[in-house]
Amino acid sequence: MAAPEPAAEPPTAAIPTGWRARWHPRAGWDRVTESAPAIVQIVVPRSVMTALGADPLWSVLALMALSLVVAVCSNVDAFFVLPFASVFMPGGIVSFLVFGAMLDLKMIALLRTTFRARTLALVLAIVALSSAALGWGMNLVA
């Protein structure tokens, strides 16, 4: 009687276990964050984008909110915000780059494991107000 054939290994079996456990679950999140500018530009009407981008304060607040949710690393921020450069004012872009590099949802969750909620709220308020003031001031000058 012939021995049964072994089951075929999945294509990721050649990848070391530590690498697979660390990077494989993250790959889906990266695809979402990479496609977010295109999704926003498709889903949000152009008139809304233009109205938000033309206002000195709303352009800053909208891009700060986007940077809080998207959670991309600071090396990718500039490439991520590039499609919005033609619609939003320069201060909004600067606020996105400054605020997104300091805080996002993943960073807040990580900081929550170490700091109390009051301290975290204070850090979030200081970073948000500083970034908003920088962007708004830049929009008023530009």
PDB file of C-alpha atoms in Angstrom:
ATOM      1  CA  MET A   1       0.000   0.000   0.000  1.00  0.00           C
ATOM      2  CA  ALA A   2       1.363   3.413  -0.970  1.00  0.00           C
ATOM      3  CA  ALA A   3       1.984   6.109   1.632  1.00  0.00           C
ATOM      4  CA  PRO A   4      -0.372   9.102   1.457  1.00  0.00           C
ATOM      5  CA  GLU A   5       1.044  12.226  -0.127  1.00  0.00           C
ATOM      6  CA  PRO A   6       1.810  15.107   2.248  1.00  0.00           C
ATOM      7  CA  ALA A   7      -0.434  18.139   2.065  1.00  0.00           C
ATOM      8  CA  ALA A   8       0.904  21.017  -0.036  1.00  0.00           C
ATOM      9  CA  GLU A   9       2.419  23.874   1.986  1.00  0.00           C
ATOM     10  CA  PRO A  10       0.916  27.312   1.588  1.00  0.00           C
ATOM     11  CA  PRO A  11       3.073  29.802  -0.363  1.00  0.00           C
ATOM     12  CA  THR A  12       3.829  31.773   2.792  1.00  0.00           C
ATOM     13  CA  ALA A  13       5.286  28.725   4.546  1.00  0.00           C
ATOM     14  CA  ALA A  14       8.778  29.621   3.308  1.00  0.00           C
ATOM     15  CA  ILE A  15       8.581  32.956   5.133  1.00  0.00           C
ATOM     16  CA  PRO A  16      10.026  32.802   8.642  1.00  0.00           C
ATOM     17  CA  THR A  17       7.321  32.499  11.295  1.00  0.00           C
ATOM     18  CA  GLY A  18       8.281  35.652  13.219  1.00  0.00           C
ATOM     19  CA  TRP A  19       8.162  37.786  10.085  1.00  0.00           C
ATOM     20  CA  ARG A  20       4.811  36.372   9.011  1.00  0.00           C
ATOM     21  CA  ALA A  21       3.232  36.943  12.417  1.00  0.00           C
ATOM     22  CA  ARG A  22       4.526  40.512  12.581  1.00  0.00           C
ATOM     23  CA  TRP A  23       3.854  41.759   9.045  1.00  0.00           C
ATOM     24  CA  HIS A  24       1.069  39.681   7.536  1.00  0.00           C
ATOM     25  CA  PRO A  25      -1.821  41.133   9.626  1.00  0.00           C
ATOM     26  CA  ARG A  26      -0.511  44.657   8.978  1.00  0.00           C
ATOM     27  CA  ALA A  27      -0.567  44.234   5.212  1.00  0.00           C
ATOM     28  CA  GLY A  28      -4.343  44.698   5.021  1.00  0.00           C
ATOM     29  CA  TRP A  29      -4.229  47.951   7.008  1.00  0.00           C
ATOM     30  CA  ASP A  30      -1.458  49.277   4.748  1.00  0.00           C
ATOM     31  CA  ARG A  31      -3.586  48.664   1.673  1.00  0.00           C
ATOM     32  CA  VAL A  32      -6.476  50.570   3.226  1.00  0.00           C
ATOM     33  CA  THR A  33      -4.339  53.550   4.191  1.00  0.00           C
ATOM     34  CA  GLU A  34      -2.612  53.614   0.809  1.00  0.00           C
ATOM     35  CA  SER A  35      -5.911  53.760  -1.032  1.00  0.00           C
ATOM     36  CA  ALA A  36      -7.579  56.263   1.320  1.00  0.00           C
ATOM     37  CA  PRO A  37      -6.781  59.403  -0.753  1.00  0.00           C
ATOM     38  CA  ALA A  38      -8.363  57.841  -3.818  1.00  0.00           C
ATOM     39  CA  ILE A  39     -11.375  56.645  -1.844  1.00  0.00           C
ATOM     40  CA  VAL A  40     -11.878  60.087  -0.289  1.00  0.00           C
ATOM     41  CA  GLN A  41     -11.614  61.801  -3.656  1.00  0.00           C
ATOM     42  CA  ILE A  42     -14.115  59.371  -5.184  1.00  0.00           C
ATOM     43  CA  VAL A  43     -16.651  59.278  -2.339  1.00  0.00           C
ATOM     44  CA  VAL A  44     -16.588  62.930  -1.235  1.00  0.00           C
ATOM     45  CA  PRO A  45     -18.100  65.250  -3.866  1.00  0.00           C
ATOM     46  CA  ARG A  46     -15.676  67.646  -5.519  1.00  0.00           C
ATOM     47  CA  SER A  47     -17.725  70.659  -4.400  1.00  0.00           C
ATOM     48  CA  VAL A  48     -17.339  69.633  -0.744  1.00  0.00           C
ATOM     49  CA  MET A  49     -13.589  69.076  -1.175  1.00  0.00           C
ATOM     50  CA  THR A  50     -13.207  72.470  -2.844  1.00  0.00           C
ATOM     51  CA  ALA A  51     -15.254  74.225  -0.151  1.00  0.00           C
ATOM     52  CA  LEU A  52     -13.240  72.604   2.645  1.00  0.00           C
ATOM     53  CA  GLY A  53      -9.928  73.230   0.916  1.00  0.00           C
ATOM     54  CA  ALA A  54     -10.625  76.891   0.191  1.00  0.00           C
ATOM     55  CA  ASP A  55     -11.424  77.861   3.786  1.00  0.00           C
ATOM     56  CA  PRO A  56      -8.328  78.698   5.904  1.00  0.00           C
ATOM     57  CA  LEU A  57      -9.642  77.016   9.058  1.00  0.00           C
ATOM     58  CA  TRP A  58     -11.666  74.101   7.637  1.00  0.00           C
ATOM     59  CA  SER A  59      -8.801  72.997   5.391  1.00  0.00           C
ATOM     60  CA  VAL A  60      -6.620  72.629   8.479  1.00  0.00           C
ATOM     61  CA  LEU A  61      -9.263  70.832  10.548  1.00  0.00           C
ATOM     62  CA  ALA A  62     -10.265  68.456   7.747  1.00  0.00           C
ATOM     63  CA  LEU A  63      -6.726  67.328   7.019  1.00  0.00           C
ATOM     64  CA  MET A  64      -5.912  67.023  10.724  1.00  0.00           C
ATOM     65  CA  ALA A  65      -8.933  64.748  11.150  1.00  0.00           C
ATOM     66  CA  LEU A  66      -7.790  62.706   8.163  1.00  0.00           C
ATOM     67  CA  SER A  67      -4.279  62.362   9.578  1.00  0.00           C
ATOM     68  CA  LEU A  68      -5.695  61.212  12.912  1.00  0.00           C
ATOM     69  CA  VAL A  69      -7.705  58.431  11.286  1.00  0.00           C
ATOM     70  CA  VAL A  70      -5.326  57.276   8.567  1.00  0.00           C
ATOM     71  CA  ALA A  71      -2.295  56.472  10.763  1.00  0.00           C
ATOM     72  CA  VAL A  72       0.483  56.243   8.193  1.00  0.00           C
ATOM     73  CA  CYS A  73       4.132  56.649   9.123  1.00  0.00           C
ATOM     74  CA  SER A  74       5.784  60.042   8.804  1.00  0.00           C
ATOM     75  CA  ASN A  75       7.836  58.860   5.809  1.00  0.00           C
ATOM     76  CA  VAL A  76       4.670  58.212   3.818  1.00  0.00           C
ATOM     77  CA  ASP A  77       2.695  61.294   4.926  1.00  0.00           C
ATOM     78  CA  ALA A  78       4.064  63.533   2.164  1.00  0.00           C
ATOM     79  CA  PHE A  79       3.178  61.036  -0.561  1.00  0.00           C
ATOM     80  CA  PHE A  80      -0.194  60.389   1.029  1.00  0.00           C
ATOM     81  CA  VAL A  81      -1.224  64.070   1.100  1.00  0.00           C
ATOM     82  CA  LEU A  82       0.143  64.861  -2.374  1.00  0.00           C
ATOM     83  CA  PRO A  83      -3.191  64.212  -4.187  1.00  0.00           C
ATOM     84  CA  PHE A  84      -4.846  66.783  -1.895  1.00  0.00           C
ATOM     85  CA  ALA A  85      -2.286  69.527  -2.647  1.00  0.00           C
ATOM     86  CA  SER A  86      -4.293  70.885  -5.573  1.00  0.00           C
ATOM     87  CA  VAL A  87      -7.485  71.222  -3.496  1.00  0.00           C
ATOM     88  CA  PHE A  88      -6.389  72.194   0.028  1.00  0.00           C
ATOM     89  CA  MET A  89      -4.508  75.275   1.188  1.00  0.00           C
ATOM     90  CA  PRO A  90      -0.814  74.940   2.155  1.00  0.00           C
ATOM     91  CA  GLY A  91      -1.541  75.350   5.868  1.00  0.00           C
ATOM     92  CA  GLY A  92      -3.829  72.322   5.814  1.00  0.00           C
ATOM     93  CA  ILE A  93      -1.086  70.247   4.234  1.00  0.00           C
ATOM     94  CA  VAL A  94       1.435  71.430   6.833  1.00  0.00           C
ATOM     95  CA  SER A  95      -0.997  70.628   9.639  1.00  0.00           C
ATOM     96  CA  PHE A  96      -1.514  67.150   8.183  1.00  0.00           C
ATOM     97  CA  LEU A  97       2.239  66.578   8.100  1.00  0.00           C
ATOM     98  CA  VAL A  98       2.894  67.945  11.601  1.00  0.00           C
ATOM     99  CA  PHE A  99      -0.118  66.468  13.398  1.00  0.00           C
ATOM    100  CA  GLY A 100       0.009  63.096  11.636  1.00  0.00           C
ATOM    101  CA  ALA A 101       3.664  62.619  12.511  1.00  0.00           C
ATOM    102  CA  MET A 102       2.943  63.152  16.207  1.00  0.00           C
ATOM    103  CA  LEU A 103      -0.442  61.542  16.842  1.00  0.00           C
ATOM    104  CA  ASP A 104      -2.854  59.132  15.206  1.00  0.00           C
ATOM    105  CA  LEU A 105      -5.310  56.535  16.445  1.00  0.00           C
ATOM    106  CA  LYS A 106      -2.674  53.815  16.701  1.00  0.00           C
ATOM    107  CA  MET A 107      -0.346  56.098  18.678  1.00  0.00           C
ATOM    108  CA  ILE A 108      -3.162  57.141  21.021  1.00  0.00           C
ATOM    109  CA  ALA A 109      -3.963  53.473  21.667  1.00  0.00           C
ATOM    110  CA  LEU A 110      -0.294  52.802  22.375  1.00  0.00           C
ATOM    111  CA  LEU A 111       0.031  55.815  24.682  1.00  0.00           C
ATOM    112  CA  ARG A 112      -3.129  54.704  26.513  1.00  0.00           C
ATOM    113  CA  THR A 113      -1.270  51.643  27.771  1.00  0.00           C
ATOM    114  CA  THR A 114       1.215  53.871  29.609  1.00  0.00           C
ATOM    115  CA  PHE A 115      -0.459  57.185  30.422  1.00  0.00           C
ATOM    116  CA  ARG A 116      -3.674  58.102  32.177  1.00  0.00           C
ATOM    117  CA  ALA A 117      -6.596  59.462  30.171  1.00  0.00           C
ATOM    118  CA  ARG A 118      -6.092  62.984  31.543  1.00  0.00           C
ATOM    119  CA  THR A 119      -2.455  63.086  30.455  1.00  0.00           C
ATOM    120  CA  LEU A 120      -3.341  61.685  27.065  1.00  0.00           C
ATOM    121  CA  ALA A 121      -6.108  64.267  26.594  1.00  0.00           C
ATOM    122  CA  LEU A 122      -3.670  67.035  27.513  1.00  0.00           C
ATOM    123  CA  VAL A 123      -1.059  65.797  25.037  1.00  0.00           C
ATOM    124  CA  LEU A 124      -3.701  65.462  22.320  1.00  0.00           C
ATOM    125  CA  ALA A 125      -4.995  68.986  22.998  1.00  0.00           C
ATOM    126  CA  ILE A 126      -1.518  70.553  22.952  1.00  0.00           C
ATOM    127  CA  VAL A 127      -0.495  68.804  19.748  1.00  0.00           C
ATOM    128  CA  ALA A 128      -3.817  69.514  18.029  1.00  0.00           C
ATOM    129  CA  LEU A 129      -3.926  73.184  19.007  1.00  0.00           C
ATOM    130  CA  SER A 130      -0.284  73.741  18.061  1.00  0.00           C
ATOM    131  CA  SER A 131      -0.716  72.057  14.681  1.00  0.00           C
ATOM    132  CA  ALA A 132      -3.953  73.917  13.999  1.00  0.00           C
ATOM    133  CA  ALA A 133      -2.413  77.263  14.945  1.00  0.00           C
ATOM    134  CA  LEU A 134       0.576  76.597  12.687  1.00  0.00           C
ATOM    135  CA  GLY A 135      -1.596  75.626   9.741  1.00  0.00           C
ATOM    136  CA  TRP A 136      -4.140  78.394  10.221  1.00  0.00           C
ATOM    137  CA  GLY A 137      -1.410  81.002  10.561  1.00  0.00           C
ATOM    138  CA  MET A 138       0.235  79.729   7.409  1.00  0.00           C
ATOM    139  CA  ASN A 139      -3.074  79.905   5.544  1.00  0.00           C
ATOM    140  CA  LEU A 140      -3.629  83.493   6.663  1.00  0.00           C
ATOM    141  CA  VAL A 141      -0.150  84.499   5.448  1.00  0.00           C
ATOM    142  CA  ALA A 142      -0.285  82.508   2.196  1.00  0.00           C
TER     143      ALA A 142
END
